[in-house]
Tab-separated table of C-alpha atoms in Angstrom:
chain	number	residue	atom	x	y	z
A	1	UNK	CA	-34.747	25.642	8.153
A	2	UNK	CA	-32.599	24.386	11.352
A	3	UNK	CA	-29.551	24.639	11.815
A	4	UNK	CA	-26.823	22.735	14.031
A	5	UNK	CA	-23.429	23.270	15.015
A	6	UNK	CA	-20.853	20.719	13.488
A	7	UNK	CA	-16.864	20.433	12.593
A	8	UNK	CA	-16.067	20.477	9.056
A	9	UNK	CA	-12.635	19.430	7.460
A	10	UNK	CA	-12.680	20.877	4.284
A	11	UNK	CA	-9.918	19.292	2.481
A	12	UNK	CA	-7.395	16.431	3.475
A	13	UNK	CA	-5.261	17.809	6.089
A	14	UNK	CA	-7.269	21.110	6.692
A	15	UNK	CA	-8.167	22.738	10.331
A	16	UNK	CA	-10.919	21.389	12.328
A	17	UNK	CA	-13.282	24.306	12.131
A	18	UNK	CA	-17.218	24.623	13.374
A	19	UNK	CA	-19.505	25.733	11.261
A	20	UNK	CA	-23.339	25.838	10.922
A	21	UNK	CA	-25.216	23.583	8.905
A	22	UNK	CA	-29.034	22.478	7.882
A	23	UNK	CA	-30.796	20.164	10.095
A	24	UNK	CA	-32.745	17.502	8.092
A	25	UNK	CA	-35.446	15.120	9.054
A	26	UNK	CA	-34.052	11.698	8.851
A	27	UNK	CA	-35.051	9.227	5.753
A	28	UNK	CA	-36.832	6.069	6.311
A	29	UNK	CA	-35.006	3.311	7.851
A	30	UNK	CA	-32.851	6.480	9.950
A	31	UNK	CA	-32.907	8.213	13.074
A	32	UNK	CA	-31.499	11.646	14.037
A	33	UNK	CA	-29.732	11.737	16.983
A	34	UNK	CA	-29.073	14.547	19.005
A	35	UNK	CA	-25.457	14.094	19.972
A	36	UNK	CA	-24.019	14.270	23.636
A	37	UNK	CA	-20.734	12.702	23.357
A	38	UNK	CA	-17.893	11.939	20.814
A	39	UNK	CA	-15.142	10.395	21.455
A	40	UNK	CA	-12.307	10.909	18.987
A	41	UNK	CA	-10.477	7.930	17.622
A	42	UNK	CA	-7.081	7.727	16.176
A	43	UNK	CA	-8.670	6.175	13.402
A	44	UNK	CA	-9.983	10.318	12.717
A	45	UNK	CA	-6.562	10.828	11.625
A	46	UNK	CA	-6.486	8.799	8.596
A	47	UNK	CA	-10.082	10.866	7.808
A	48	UNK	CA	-8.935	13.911	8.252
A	49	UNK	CA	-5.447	13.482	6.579
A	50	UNK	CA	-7.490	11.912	3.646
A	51	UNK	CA	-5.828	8.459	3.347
A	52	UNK	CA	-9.389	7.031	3.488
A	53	UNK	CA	-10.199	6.202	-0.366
A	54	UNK	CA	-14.000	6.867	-1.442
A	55	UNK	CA	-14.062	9.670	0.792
A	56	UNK	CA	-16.215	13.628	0.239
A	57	UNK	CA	-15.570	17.110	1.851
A	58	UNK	CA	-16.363	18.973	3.486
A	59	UNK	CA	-16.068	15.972	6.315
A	60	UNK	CA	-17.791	15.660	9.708
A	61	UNK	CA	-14.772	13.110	11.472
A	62	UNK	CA	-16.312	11.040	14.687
A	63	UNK	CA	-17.183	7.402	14.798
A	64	UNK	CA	-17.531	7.126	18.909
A	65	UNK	CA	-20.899	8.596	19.217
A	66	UNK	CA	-23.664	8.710	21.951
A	67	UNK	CA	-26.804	10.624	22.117
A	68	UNK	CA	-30.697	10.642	22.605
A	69	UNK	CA	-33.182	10.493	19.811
A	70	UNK	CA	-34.386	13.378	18.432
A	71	UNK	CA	-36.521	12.362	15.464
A	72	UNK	CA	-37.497	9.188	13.743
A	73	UNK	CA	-37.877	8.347	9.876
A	74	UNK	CA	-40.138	6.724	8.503
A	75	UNK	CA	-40.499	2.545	9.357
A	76	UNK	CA	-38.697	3.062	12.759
A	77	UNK	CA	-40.831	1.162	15.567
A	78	UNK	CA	-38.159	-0.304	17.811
A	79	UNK	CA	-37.139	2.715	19.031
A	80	UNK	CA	-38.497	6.249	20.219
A	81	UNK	CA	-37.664	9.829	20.944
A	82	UNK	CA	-35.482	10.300	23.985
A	83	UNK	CA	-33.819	6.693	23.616
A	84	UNK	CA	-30.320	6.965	24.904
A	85	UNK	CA	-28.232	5.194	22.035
A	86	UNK	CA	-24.342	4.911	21.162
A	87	UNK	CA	-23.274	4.653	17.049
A	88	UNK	CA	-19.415	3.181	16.525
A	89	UNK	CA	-17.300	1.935	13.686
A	90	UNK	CA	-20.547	-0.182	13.097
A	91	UNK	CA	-22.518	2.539	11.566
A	92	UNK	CA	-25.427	0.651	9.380
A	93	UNK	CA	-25.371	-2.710	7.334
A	94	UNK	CA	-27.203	-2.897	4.072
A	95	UNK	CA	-28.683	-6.426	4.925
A	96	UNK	CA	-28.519	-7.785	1.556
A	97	UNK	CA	-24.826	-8.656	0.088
A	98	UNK	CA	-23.708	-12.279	1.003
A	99	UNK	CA	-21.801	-11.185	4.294
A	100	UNK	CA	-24.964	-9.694	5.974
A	101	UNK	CA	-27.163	-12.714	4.731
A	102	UNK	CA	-25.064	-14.821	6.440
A	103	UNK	CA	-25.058	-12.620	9.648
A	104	UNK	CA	-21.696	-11.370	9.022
A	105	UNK	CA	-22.579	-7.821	9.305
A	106	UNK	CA	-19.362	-6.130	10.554
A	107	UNK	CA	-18.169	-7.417	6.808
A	108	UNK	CA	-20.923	-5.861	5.060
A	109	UNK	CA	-19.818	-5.162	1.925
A	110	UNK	CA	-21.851	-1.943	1.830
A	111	UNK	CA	-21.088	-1.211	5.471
A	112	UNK	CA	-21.584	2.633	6.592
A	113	UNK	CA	-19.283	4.167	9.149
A	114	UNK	CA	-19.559	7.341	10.571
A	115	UNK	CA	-17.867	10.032	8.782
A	116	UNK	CA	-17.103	8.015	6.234
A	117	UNK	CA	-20.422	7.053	4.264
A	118	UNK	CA	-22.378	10.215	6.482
A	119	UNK	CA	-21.006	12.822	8.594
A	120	UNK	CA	-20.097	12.031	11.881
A	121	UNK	CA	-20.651	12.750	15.465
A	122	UNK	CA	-17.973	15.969	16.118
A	123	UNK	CA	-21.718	17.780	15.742
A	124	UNK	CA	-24.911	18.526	17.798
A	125	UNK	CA	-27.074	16.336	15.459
A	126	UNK	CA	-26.530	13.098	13.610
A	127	UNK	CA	-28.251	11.188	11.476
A	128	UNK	CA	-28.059	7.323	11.435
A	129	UNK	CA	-29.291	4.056	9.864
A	130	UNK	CA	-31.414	2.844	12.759
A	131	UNK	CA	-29.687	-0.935	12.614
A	132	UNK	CA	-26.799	0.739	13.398
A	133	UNK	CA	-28.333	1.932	17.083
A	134	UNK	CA	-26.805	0.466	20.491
A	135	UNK	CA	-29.024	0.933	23.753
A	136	UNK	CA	-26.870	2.391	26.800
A	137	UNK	CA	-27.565	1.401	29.922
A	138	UNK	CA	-28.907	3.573	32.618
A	139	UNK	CA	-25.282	3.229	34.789
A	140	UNK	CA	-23.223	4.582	31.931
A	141	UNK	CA	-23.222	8.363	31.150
A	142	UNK	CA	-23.155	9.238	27.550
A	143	UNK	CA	-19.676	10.428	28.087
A	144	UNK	CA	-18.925	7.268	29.117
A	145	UNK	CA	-20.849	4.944	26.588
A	146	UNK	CA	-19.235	6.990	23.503
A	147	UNK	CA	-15.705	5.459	23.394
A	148	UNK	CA	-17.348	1.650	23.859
A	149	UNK	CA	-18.768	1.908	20.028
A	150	UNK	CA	-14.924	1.403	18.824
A	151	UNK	CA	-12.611	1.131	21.580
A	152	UNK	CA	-14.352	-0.316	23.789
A	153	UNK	CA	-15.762	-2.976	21.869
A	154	UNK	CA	-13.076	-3.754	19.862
A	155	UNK	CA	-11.114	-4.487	22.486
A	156	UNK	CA	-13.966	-6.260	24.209
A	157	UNK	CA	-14.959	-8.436	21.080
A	158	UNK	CA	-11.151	-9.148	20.280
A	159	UNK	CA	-10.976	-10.132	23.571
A	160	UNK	CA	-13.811	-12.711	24.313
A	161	UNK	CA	-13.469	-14.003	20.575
A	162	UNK	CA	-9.671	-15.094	21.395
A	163	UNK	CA	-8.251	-18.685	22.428
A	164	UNK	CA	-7.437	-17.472	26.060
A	165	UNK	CA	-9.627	-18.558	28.556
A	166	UNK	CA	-10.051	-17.440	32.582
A	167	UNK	CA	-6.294	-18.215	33.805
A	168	UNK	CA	-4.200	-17.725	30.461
A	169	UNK	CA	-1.860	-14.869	29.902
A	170	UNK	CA	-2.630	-12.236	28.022
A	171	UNK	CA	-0.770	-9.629	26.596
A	172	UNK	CA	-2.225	-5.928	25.532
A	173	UNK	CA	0.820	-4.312	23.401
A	174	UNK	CA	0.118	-0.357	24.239
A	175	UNK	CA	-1.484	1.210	26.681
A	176	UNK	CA	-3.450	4.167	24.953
A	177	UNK	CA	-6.913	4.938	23.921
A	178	UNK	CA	-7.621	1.115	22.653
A	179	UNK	CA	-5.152	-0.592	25.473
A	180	UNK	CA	-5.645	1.026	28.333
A	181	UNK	CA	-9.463	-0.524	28.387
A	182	UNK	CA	-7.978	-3.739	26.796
A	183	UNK	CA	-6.265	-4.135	30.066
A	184	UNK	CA	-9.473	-3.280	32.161
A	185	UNK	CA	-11.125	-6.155	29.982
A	186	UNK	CA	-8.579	-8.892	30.053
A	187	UNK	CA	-8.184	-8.513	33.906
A	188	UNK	CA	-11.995	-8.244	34.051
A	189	UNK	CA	-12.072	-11.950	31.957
A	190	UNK	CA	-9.825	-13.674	34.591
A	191	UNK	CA	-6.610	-13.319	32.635
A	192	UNK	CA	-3.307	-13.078	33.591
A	193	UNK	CA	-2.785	-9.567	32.060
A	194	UNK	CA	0.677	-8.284	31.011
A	195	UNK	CA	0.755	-4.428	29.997
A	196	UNK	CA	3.501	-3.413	27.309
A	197	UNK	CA	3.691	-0.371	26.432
A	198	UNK	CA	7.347	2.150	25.764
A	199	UNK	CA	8.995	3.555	28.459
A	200	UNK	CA	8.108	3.166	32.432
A	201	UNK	CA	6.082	5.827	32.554
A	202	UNK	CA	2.909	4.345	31.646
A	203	UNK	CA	3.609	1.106	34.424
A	204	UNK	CA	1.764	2.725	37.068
A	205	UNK	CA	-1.185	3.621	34.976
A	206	UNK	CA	-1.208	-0.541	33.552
A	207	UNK	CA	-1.498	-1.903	36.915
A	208	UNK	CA	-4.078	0.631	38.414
A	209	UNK	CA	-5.949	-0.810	35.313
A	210	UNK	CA	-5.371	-4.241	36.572
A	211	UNK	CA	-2.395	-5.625	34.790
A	212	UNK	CA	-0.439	-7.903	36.806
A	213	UNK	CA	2.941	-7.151	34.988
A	214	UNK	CA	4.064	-4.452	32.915
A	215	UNK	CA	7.310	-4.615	30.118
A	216	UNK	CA	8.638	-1.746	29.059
A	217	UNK	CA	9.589	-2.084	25.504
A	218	UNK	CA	12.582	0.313	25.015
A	219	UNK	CA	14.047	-2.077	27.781
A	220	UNK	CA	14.910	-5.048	26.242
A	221	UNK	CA	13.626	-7.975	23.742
A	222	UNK	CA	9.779	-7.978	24.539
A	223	UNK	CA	9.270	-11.321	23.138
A	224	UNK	CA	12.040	-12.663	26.101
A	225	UNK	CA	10.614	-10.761	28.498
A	226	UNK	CA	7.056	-12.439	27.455
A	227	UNK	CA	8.999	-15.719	28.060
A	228	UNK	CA	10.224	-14.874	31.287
A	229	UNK	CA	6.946	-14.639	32.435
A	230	UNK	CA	5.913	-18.072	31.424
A	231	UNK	CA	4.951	-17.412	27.883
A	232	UNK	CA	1.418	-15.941	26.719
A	233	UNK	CA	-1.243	-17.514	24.974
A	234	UNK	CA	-2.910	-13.790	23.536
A	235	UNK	CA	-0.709	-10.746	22.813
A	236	UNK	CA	-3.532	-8.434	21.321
A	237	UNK	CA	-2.322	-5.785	19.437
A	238	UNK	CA	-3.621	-2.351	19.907
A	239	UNK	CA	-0.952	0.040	18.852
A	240	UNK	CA	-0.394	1.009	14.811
A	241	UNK	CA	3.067	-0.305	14.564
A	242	UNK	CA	3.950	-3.474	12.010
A	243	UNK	CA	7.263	-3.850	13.706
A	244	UNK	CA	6.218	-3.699	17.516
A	245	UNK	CA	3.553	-6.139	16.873
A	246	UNK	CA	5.624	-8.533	15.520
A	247	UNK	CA	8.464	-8.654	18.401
A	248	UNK	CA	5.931	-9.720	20.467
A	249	UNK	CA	5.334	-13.338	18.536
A	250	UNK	CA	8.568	-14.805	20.107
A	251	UNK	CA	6.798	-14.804	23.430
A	252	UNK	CA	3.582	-16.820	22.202
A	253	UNK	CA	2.763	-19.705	23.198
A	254	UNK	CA	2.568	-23.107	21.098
A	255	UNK	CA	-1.056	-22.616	19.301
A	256	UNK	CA	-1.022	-19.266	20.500
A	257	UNK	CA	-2.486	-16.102	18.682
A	258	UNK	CA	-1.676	-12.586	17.742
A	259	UNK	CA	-4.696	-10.104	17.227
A	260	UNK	CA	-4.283	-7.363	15.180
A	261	UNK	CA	-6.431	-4.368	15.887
A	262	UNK	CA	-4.076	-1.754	15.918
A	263	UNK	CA	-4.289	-0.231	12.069
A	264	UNK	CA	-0.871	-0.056	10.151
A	265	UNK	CA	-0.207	-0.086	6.472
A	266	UNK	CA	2.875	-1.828	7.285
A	267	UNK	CA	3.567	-5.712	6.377
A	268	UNK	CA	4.580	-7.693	9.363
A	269	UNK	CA	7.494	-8.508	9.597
A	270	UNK	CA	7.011	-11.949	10.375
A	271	UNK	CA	8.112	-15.016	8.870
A	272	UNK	CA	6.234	-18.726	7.821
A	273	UNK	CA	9.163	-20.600	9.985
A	274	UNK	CA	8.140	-18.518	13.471
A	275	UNK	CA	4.377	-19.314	12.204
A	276	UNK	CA	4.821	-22.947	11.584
A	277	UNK	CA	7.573	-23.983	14.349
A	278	UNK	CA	4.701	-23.250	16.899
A	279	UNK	CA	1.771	-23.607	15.088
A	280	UNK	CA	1.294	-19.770	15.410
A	281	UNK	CA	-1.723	-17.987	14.420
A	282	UNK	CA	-1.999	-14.250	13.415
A	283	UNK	CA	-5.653	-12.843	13.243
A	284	UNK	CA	-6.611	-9.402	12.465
A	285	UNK	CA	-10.026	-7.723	14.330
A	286	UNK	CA	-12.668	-5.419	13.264
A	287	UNK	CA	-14.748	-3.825	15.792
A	288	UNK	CA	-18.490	-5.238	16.513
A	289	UNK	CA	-21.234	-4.607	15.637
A	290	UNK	CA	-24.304	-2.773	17.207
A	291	UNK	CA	-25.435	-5.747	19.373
A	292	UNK	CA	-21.590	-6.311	20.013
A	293	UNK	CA	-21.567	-2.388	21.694
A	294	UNK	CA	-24.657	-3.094	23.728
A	295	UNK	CA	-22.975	-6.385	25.122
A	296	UNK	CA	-19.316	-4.429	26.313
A	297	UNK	CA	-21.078	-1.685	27.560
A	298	UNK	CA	-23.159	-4.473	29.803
A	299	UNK	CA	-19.899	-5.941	30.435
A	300	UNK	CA	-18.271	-3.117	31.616
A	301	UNK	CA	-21.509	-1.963	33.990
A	302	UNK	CA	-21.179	-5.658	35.499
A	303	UNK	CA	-17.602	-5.282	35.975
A	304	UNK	CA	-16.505	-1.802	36.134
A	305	UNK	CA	-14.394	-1.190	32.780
A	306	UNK	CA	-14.618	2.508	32.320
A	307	UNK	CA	-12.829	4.494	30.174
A	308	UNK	CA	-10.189	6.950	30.868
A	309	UNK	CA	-11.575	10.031	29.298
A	310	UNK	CA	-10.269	13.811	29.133
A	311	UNK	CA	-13.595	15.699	28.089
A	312	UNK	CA	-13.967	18.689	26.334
A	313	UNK	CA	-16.996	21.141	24.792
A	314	UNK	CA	-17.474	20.696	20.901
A	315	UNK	CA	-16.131	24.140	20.294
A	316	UNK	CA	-12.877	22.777	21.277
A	317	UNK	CA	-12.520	19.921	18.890
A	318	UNK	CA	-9.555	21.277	17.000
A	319	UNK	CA	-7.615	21.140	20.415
A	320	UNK	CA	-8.612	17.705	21.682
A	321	UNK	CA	-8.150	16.303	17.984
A	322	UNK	CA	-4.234	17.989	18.061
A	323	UNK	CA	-4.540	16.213	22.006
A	324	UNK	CA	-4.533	12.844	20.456
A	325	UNK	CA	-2.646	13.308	17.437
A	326	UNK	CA	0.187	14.175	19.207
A	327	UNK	CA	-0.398	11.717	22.003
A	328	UNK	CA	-1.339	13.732	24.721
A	329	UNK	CA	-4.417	11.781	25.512
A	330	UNK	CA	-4.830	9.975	28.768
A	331	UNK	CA	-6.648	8.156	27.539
A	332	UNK	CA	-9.503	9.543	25.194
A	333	UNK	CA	-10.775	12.857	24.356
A	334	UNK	CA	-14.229	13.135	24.359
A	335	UNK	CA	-16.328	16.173	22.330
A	336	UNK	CA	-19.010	16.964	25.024
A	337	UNK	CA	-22.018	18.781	24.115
């Protein structure tokens, strides 16, 4: 039998630690990928820590994956071996619970995701449900596809599913991992893009992205700085904080919308009077799916969105994973292998 090099987690909260492990032919419907890239989320942290219910160890974290393919199961035709493909969130829909039959597939009820319902792509080989495939094009590198499965196109599909059209102003609350291509794609859509993020040290990053203002938050009220800019139609929310989301809603505009995509266990702190005043609306965002991935990574060949990567080899996962935990990132680790 095979074997492959992968990270296991063995319990919630445990090192990140590569081990060896069996190399099986993929089951009909599946492909096995052999991986190139991973980028690591902060979404990982709530896998590894365990706060994910319905989870098993030991766990294979990574949900930002791009690869060739390696082998296909049985019933696979659209695809064959050597296919450059990038797995996200999105990672398989059952097809047959009311959501998918309706075409709703990011809401599958049975949805898989990455190192969730199957280990994930901090490994040399992963296998996948093949409706959960995205075809890279030739100008990306794998490195560079593998964040666009979840940060890329949630950011992306946030983005172009908003109110705003070419001319509003937008707003992307943090510049990290998720934000700092949020601001690559709003200024790439024609907005007027306004970075927030804490402190001033990030305000030279923000407009090299292409954001045509930058507030620092531990400055002042964001929501009055918002309004001494004019007023915004989009804030889109990409950092996991309740409480910094919500200061931003005094700066909407009438009819304007906040987009949640930033994950938080947190209410928000915001009440029906700011809602209704303004006619306010508050939306939250989950990823794309696979077709969604192949449509930003077109997007960002036609206009140059790339992400901001640090890479390193698998064998260093442990230390890029502590890199974004503790938010030394600029702006995404990705596992090379």
């Amino acid at each position: 039998m095979s074997t492959h090099h992968a990270v296991h987690v063995q319990s919630a909260g445990a090192a990140l630690k590569l081990v060896d492990v069996e190399t099986d032919s993929p089951p009909r419907d599946h492909v096995r990928l052999a991986v190139s890239a991973c980028g690591i989320c902060g979404t990982d942290r709530a896998f590894v820590s365990g706060a994910i219910p319905g989870m098993s160890w030991p766990l294979t974290p990574g949900h930002e994956i791009a690869g060739t393919i390696a082998e296909l199961g049985a019933g696979v035709d659209n695809y064959a071996v050597g296919d450059r493909v990038a797995v996200g969130w999105f990672g398989g829909h059952c097809g047959k619970c009311v959501p998918c039959r309706k075409g709703d597939f990011i809401y599958c009820q049975n949805i898989q995701v990455p190192s969730w319902q199957y280990p994930g792509g901090y490994a040399e080989s992963v296998t996948v449900p093949a409706n959960a495939l995205a075809r890279i094009p030739d100008a990306l590198s794998l490195a560079e596809a593998a964040p666009m499965g979840c940060a890329g196109v949630t950011t992306f599909h946030a983005l172009r599913e908003s109110q705003a059209v070419p001319g509003d102003r937008v707003a992307i609350l943090g510049v990290g991992g998720l934000g700092h291509l949020g601001v690559q794609f709003a200024h790439a859509m024609g907005f007027e893009t306004i970075a927030i993020a804490r402190g001033a040290g990030k305000a030279e990053d923000a407009r090299a992205l292409g954001a045509h203002h930058y507030v620092d938050s531990t400055a002042g009220d964001v929501s009055e700085a918002l309004r001494g800019l004019g007023g915004v139609s989009v804030v889109l929310g990409t950092v996991g904080s309740a409480t910094a989301m919500a200061e931003t809603v005094g700066g909407l505009l009438p009819r304007g919308e906040l987009i949640a995509i930033g994950v938080s266990g947190e209410p928000l702190p915001i009440s029906p009077t700011q809602l209704i005043n303004r006619g306010l609306s508050v939306t939250g965002h989950a990823s794309g799916t696979a077709r969604d991935i192949e449509e930003t990574m077109q997007f960002a060949v036609q206009s140059g969105v790339r992400t901001r990567m640090q890479e390193r080899p698998l064998d260093q996962a442990a230390e890029a994973y502590a890199a974004m935990d503790q938010g030394r990132a600029r702006y995404r680790m990705v596992l090379t292998v």
